[in-house]
mmCIF file of C-alpha atoms in Angstrom:
data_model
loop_
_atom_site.group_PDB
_atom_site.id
_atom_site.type_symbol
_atom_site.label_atom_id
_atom_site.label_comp_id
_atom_site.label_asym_id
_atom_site.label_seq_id
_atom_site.Cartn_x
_atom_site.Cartn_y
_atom_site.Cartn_z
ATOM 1 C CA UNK A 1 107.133 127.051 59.940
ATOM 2 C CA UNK A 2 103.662 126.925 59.440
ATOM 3 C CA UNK A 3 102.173 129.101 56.629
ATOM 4 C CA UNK A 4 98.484 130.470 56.838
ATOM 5 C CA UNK A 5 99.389 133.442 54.367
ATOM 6 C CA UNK A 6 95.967 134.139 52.629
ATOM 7 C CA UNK A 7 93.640 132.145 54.768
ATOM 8 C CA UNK A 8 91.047 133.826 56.616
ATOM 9 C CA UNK A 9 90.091 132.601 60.365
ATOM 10 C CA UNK A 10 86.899 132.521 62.787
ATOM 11 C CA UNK A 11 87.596 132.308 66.925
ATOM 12 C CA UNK A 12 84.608 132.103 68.886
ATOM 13 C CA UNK A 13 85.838 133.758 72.516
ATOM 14 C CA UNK A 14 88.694 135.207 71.030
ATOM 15 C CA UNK A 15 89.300 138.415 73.279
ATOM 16 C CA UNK A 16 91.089 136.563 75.837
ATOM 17 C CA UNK A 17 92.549 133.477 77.514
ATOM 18 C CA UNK A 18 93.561 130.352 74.945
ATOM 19 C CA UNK A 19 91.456 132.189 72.165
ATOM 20 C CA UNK A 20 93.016 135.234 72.456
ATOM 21 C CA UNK A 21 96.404 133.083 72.084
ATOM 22 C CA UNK A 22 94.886 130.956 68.705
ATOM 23 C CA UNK A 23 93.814 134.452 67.224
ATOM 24 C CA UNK A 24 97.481 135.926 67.931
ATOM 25 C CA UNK A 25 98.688 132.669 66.025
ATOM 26 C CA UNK A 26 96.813 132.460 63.664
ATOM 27 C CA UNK A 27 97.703 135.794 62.609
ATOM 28 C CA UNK A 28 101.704 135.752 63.190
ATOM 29 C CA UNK A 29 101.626 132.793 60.776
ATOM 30 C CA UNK A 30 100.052 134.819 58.225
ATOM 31 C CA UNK A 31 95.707 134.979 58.722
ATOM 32 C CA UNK A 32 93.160 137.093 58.663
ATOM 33 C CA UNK A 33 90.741 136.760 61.984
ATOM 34 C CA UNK A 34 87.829 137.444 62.874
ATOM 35 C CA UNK A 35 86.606 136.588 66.689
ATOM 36 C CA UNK A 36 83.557 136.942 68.405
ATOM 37 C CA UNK A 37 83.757 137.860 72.353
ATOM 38 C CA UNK A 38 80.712 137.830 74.560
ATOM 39 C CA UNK A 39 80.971 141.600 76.592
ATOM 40 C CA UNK A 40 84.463 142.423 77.275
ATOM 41 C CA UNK A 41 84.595 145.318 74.973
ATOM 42 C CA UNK A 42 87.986 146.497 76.321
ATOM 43 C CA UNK A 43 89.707 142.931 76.032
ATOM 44 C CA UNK A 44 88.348 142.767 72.068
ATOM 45 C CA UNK A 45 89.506 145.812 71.394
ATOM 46 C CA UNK A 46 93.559 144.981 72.358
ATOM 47 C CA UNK A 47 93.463 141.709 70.972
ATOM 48 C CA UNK A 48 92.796 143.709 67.798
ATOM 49 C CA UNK A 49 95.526 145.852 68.052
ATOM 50 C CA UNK A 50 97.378 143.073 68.657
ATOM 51 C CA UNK A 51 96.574 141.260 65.924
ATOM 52 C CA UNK A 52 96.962 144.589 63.710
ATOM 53 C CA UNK A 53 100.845 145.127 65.045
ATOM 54 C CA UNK A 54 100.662 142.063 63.254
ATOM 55 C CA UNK A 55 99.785 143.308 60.063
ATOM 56 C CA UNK A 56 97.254 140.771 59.754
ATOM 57 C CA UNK A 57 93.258 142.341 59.916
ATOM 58 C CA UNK A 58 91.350 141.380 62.943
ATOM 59 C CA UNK A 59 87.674 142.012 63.258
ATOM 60 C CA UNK A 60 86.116 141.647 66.765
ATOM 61 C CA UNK A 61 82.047 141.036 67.138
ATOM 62 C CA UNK A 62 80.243 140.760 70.073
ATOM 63 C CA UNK A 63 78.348 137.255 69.946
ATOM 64 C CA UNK A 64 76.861 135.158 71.857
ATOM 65 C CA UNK A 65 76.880 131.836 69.959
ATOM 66 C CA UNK A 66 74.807 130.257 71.826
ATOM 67 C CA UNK A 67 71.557 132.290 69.737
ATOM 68 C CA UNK A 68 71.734 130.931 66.066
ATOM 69 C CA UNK A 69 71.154 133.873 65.162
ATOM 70 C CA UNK A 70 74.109 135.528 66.231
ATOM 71 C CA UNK A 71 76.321 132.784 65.042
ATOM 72 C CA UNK A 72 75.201 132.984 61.601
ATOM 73 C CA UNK A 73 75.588 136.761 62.351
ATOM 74 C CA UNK A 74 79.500 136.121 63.041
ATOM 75 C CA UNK A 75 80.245 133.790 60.278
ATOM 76 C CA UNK A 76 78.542 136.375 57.854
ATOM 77 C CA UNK A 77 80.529 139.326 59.044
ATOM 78 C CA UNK A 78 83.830 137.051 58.825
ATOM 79 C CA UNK A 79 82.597 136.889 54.928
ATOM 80 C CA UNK A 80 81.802 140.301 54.400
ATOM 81 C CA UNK A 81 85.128 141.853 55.967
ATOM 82 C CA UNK A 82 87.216 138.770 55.017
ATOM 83 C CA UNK A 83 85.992 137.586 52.035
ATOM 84 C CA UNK A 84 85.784 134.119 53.095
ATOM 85 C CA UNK A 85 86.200 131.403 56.342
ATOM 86 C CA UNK A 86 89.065 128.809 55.565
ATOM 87 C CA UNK A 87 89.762 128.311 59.167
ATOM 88 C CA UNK A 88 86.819 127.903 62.346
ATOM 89 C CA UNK A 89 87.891 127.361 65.600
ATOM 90 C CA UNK A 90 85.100 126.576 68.587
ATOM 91 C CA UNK A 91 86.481 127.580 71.687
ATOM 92 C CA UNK A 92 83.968 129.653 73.229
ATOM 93 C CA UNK A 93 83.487 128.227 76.986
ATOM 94 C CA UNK A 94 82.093 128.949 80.321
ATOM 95 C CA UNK A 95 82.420 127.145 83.539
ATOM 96 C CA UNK A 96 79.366 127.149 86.479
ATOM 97 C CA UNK A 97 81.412 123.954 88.828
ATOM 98 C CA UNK A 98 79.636 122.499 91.333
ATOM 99 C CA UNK A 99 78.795 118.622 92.709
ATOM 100 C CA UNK A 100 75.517 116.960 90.999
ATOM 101 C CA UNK A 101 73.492 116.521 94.218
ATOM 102 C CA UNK A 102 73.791 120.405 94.390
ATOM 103 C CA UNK A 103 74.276 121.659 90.932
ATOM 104 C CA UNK A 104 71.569 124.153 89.449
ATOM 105 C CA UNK A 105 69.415 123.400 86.451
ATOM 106 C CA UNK A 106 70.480 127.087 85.273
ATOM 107 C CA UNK A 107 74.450 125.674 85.614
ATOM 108 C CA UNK A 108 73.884 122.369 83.859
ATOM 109 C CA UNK A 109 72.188 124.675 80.981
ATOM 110 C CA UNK A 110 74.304 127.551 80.652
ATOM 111 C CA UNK A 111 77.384 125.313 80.264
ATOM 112 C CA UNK A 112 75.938 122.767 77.738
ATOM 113 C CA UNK A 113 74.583 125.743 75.659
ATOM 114 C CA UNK A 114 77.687 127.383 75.307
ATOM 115 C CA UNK A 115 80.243 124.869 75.252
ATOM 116 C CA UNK A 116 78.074 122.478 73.159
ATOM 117 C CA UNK A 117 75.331 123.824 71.320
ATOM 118 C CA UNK A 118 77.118 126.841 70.464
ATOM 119 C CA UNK A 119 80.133 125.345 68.918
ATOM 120 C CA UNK A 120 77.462 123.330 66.431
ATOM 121 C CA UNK A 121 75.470 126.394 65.627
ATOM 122 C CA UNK A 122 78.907 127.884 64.704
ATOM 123 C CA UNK A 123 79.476 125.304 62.816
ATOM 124 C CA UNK A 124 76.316 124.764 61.035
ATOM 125 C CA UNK A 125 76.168 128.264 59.823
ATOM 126 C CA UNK A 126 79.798 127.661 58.060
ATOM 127 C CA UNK A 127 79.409 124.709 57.119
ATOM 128 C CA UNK A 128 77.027 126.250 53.504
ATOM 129 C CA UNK A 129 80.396 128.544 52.488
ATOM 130 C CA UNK A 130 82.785 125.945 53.516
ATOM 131 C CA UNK A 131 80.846 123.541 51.509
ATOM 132 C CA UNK A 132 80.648 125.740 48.655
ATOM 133 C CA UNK A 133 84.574 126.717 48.582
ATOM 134 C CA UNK A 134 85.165 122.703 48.929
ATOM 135 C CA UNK A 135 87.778 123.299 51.732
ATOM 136 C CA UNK A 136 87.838 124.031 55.405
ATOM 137 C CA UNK A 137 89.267 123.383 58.800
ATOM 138 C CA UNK A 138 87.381 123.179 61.999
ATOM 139 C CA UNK A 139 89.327 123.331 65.150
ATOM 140 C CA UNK A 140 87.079 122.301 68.178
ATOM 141 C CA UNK A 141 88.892 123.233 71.728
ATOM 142 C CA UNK A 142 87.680 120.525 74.184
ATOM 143 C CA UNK A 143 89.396 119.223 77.505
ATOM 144 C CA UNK A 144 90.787 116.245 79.587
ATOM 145 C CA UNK A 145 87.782 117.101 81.433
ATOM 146 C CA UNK A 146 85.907 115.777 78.606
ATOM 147 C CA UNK A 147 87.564 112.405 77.773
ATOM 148 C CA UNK A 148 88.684 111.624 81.696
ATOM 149 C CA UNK A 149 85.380 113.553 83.641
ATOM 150 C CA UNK A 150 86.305 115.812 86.541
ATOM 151 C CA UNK A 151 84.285 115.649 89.541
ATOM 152 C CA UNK A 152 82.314 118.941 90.753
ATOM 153 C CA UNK A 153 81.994 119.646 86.275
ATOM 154 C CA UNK A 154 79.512 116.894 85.580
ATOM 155 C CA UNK A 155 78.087 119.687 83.293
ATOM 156 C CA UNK A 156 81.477 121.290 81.739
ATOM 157 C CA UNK A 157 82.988 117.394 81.240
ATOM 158 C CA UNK A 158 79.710 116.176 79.734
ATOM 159 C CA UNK A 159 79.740 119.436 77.152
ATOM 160 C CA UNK A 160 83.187 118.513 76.282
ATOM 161 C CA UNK A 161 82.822 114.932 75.616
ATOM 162 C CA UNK A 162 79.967 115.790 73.736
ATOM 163 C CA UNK A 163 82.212 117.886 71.407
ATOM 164 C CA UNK A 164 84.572 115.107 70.759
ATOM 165 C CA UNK A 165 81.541 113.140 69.579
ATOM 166 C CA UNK A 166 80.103 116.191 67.429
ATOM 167 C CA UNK A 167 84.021 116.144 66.005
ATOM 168 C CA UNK A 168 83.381 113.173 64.947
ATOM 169 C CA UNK A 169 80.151 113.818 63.708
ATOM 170 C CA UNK A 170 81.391 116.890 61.333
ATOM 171 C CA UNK A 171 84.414 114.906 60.200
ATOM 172 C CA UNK A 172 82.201 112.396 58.185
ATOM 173 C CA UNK A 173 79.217 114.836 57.295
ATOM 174 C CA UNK A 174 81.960 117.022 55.443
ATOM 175 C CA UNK A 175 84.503 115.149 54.608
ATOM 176 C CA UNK A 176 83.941 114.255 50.928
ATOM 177 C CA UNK A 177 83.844 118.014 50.604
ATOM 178 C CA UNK A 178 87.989 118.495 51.767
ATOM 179 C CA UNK A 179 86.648 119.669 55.044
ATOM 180 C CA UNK A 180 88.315 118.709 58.319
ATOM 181 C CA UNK A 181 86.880 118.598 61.949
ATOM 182 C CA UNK A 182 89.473 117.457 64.623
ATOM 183 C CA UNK A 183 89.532 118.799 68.263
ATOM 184 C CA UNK A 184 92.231 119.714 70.589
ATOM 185 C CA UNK A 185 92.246 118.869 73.909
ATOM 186 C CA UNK A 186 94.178 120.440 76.563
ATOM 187 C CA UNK A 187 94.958 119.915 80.017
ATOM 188 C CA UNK A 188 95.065 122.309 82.657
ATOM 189 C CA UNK A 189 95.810 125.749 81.563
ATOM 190 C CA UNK A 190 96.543 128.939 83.893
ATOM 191 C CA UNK A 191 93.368 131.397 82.506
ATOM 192 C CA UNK A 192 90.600 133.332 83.750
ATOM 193 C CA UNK A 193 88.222 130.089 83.436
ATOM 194 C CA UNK A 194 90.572 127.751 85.566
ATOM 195 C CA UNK A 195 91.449 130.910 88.295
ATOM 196 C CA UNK A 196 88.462 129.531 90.663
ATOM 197 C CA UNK A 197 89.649 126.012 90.534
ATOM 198 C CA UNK A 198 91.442 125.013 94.194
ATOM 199 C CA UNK A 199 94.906 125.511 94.578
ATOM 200 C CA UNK A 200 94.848 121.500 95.455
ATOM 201 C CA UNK A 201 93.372 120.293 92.227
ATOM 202 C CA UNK A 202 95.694 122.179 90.332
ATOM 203 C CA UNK A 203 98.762 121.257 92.122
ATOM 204 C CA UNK A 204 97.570 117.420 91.930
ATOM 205 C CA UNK A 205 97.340 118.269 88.196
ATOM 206 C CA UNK A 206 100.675 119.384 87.827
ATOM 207 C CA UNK A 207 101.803 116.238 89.846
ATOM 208 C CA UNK A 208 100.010 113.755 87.603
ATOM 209 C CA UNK A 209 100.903 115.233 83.968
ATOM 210 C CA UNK A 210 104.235 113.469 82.781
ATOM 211 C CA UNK A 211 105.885 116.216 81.608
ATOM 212 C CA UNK A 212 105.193 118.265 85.065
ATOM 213 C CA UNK A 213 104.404 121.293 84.137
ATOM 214 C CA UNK A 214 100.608 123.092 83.223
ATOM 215 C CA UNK A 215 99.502 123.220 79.634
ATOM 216 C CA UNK A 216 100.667 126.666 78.002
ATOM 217 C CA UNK A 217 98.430 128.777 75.845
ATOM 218 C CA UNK A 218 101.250 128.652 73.019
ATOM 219 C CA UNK A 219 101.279 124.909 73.316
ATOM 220 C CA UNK A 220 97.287 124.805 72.365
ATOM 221 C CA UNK A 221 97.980 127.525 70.034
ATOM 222 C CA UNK A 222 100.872 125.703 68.111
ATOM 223 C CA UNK A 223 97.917 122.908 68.174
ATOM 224 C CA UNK A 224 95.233 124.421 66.290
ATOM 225 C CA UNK A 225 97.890 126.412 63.793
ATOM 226 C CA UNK A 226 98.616 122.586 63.199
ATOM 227 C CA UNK A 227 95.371 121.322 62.224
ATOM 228 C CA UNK A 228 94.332 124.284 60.702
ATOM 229 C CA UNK A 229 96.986 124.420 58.075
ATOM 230 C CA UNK A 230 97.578 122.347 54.914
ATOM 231 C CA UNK A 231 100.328 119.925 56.609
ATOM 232 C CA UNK A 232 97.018 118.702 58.512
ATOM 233 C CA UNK A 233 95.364 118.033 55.132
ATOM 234 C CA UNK A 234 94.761 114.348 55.949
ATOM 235 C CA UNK A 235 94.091 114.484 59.579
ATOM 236 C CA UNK A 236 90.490 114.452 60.444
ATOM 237 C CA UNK A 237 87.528 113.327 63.431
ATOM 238 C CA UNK A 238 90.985 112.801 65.689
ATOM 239 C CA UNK A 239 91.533 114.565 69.382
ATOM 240 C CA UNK A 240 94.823 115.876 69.803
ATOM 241 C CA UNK A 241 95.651 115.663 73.438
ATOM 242 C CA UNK A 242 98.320 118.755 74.387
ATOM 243 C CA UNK A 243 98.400 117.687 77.996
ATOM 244 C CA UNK A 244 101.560 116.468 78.846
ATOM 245 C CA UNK A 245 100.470 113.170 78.926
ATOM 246 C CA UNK A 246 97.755 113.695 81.914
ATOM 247 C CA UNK A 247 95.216 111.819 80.141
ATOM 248 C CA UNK A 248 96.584 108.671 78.198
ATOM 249 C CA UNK A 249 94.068 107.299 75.920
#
């Protein structure tokens, strides 16, 4: 089993859905974790607990990582209640679908700020302690919509590609320092951000992936424990599909 016993972990929209899931992880394998939600008060508050029945310490701040500001904000309250940021995983994300000919310029920006330029703001303002401990894992969540494109998420698939390539990016900036950058990329999973997608997409989804089933939030959760823990030492700039085999690369 994976051991995370004395490691300390960031979640960037960790109250619910697959962060929610990585937090709970993270913390039955033996972490600290600190997550930042965006309003959802109520939903921070029980992931806490749930991390506490634990017996791990969970800390939840409200964040929205798209300001620099507040994600220097949540990486400096993970080192003031933690003592220090071993693990970061980017998964904050939003969704605003719709085709280009009628997509809104709002749409297009919300989702690129949040998916993209928050996760590198996030990452930029850990990136100084990481540096300075000489050892850290970053865990970016992105999608098949991101290496495959989807059609009516020009804006959501563009923000996720662009994460594999910021990945990347990270993986040689920091390497030399024993820091790692890989993403995961999952296929379809059952949360709140895929409930508005048609009933027909989905089931075509389920129809194309290999293994025939949706992607679980323990199976992206099993991911990032993975890659976040010492057995993933020298694994880095890579994109770990856990899709069944729906996109083949």
């Amino acid at each position: 089993m994976i051991d995370l016993s004395g490691k300390s972990g960031v979640i960037t929209g960790g109250a619910r859905g697959i962060g929610r899931a990585i937090g709970l992880r993270l913390a039955a394998q033996g972490a600290d974790v600190c997550f930042s939600y965006r309003g959802n008060s109520e939903a921070a508050q029980a992931t806490v607990a749930d991390i506490e029945a634990l017996g791990r310490t969970a800390v939840a701040v409200q964040a929205d990582v798209v300001q620099p500001e507040s994600a220097k904000a949540l990486i400096d309250t993970a080192l003031d209640r933690l003592g220090k940021v071993d693990i970061l995983v980017n998964n904050a994300g939003i969704t605003r679908d719709d085709l280009i000919m009628r997509m809104k310029p709002e749409d297009w920006n919300d989702v690129i700020d949040t998916n993209l330029s928050g996760t590198f703001w996030t990452i930029k303002a850990a990136t100084r302690p990481m540096m300075k401990a000489r050892a850290g894992r970053i865990v970016n969540i992105t999608s098949v919509s991101g290496q495959a494109g989807q059609m009516g998420q020009a804006n959501y698939s563009s923000a996720k590609a662009g994460l594999i390539g910021l990945t990347k990016a990270t993986a040689r900036e920091l390497g030399s320092r024993n820091i790692t950058c890989n993403a995961v990329a999952p296929g379809f999973v059952l949360t709140d951000l895929t409930g508005d997608l048609p009933k027909e997409l989905l089931e075509e989804a389920r129809t194309r992936t290999p293994l025939g089933r949706f992607t679980s939030l323990e199976d992206v959760s099993a991911a990032v424990a993975f890659l976040a823990s010492d057995e993933a030492a020298f694994i880095t700039g890579q994109v770990l599909a856990v899709d069944g085999g729906l996109v083949m690369m």
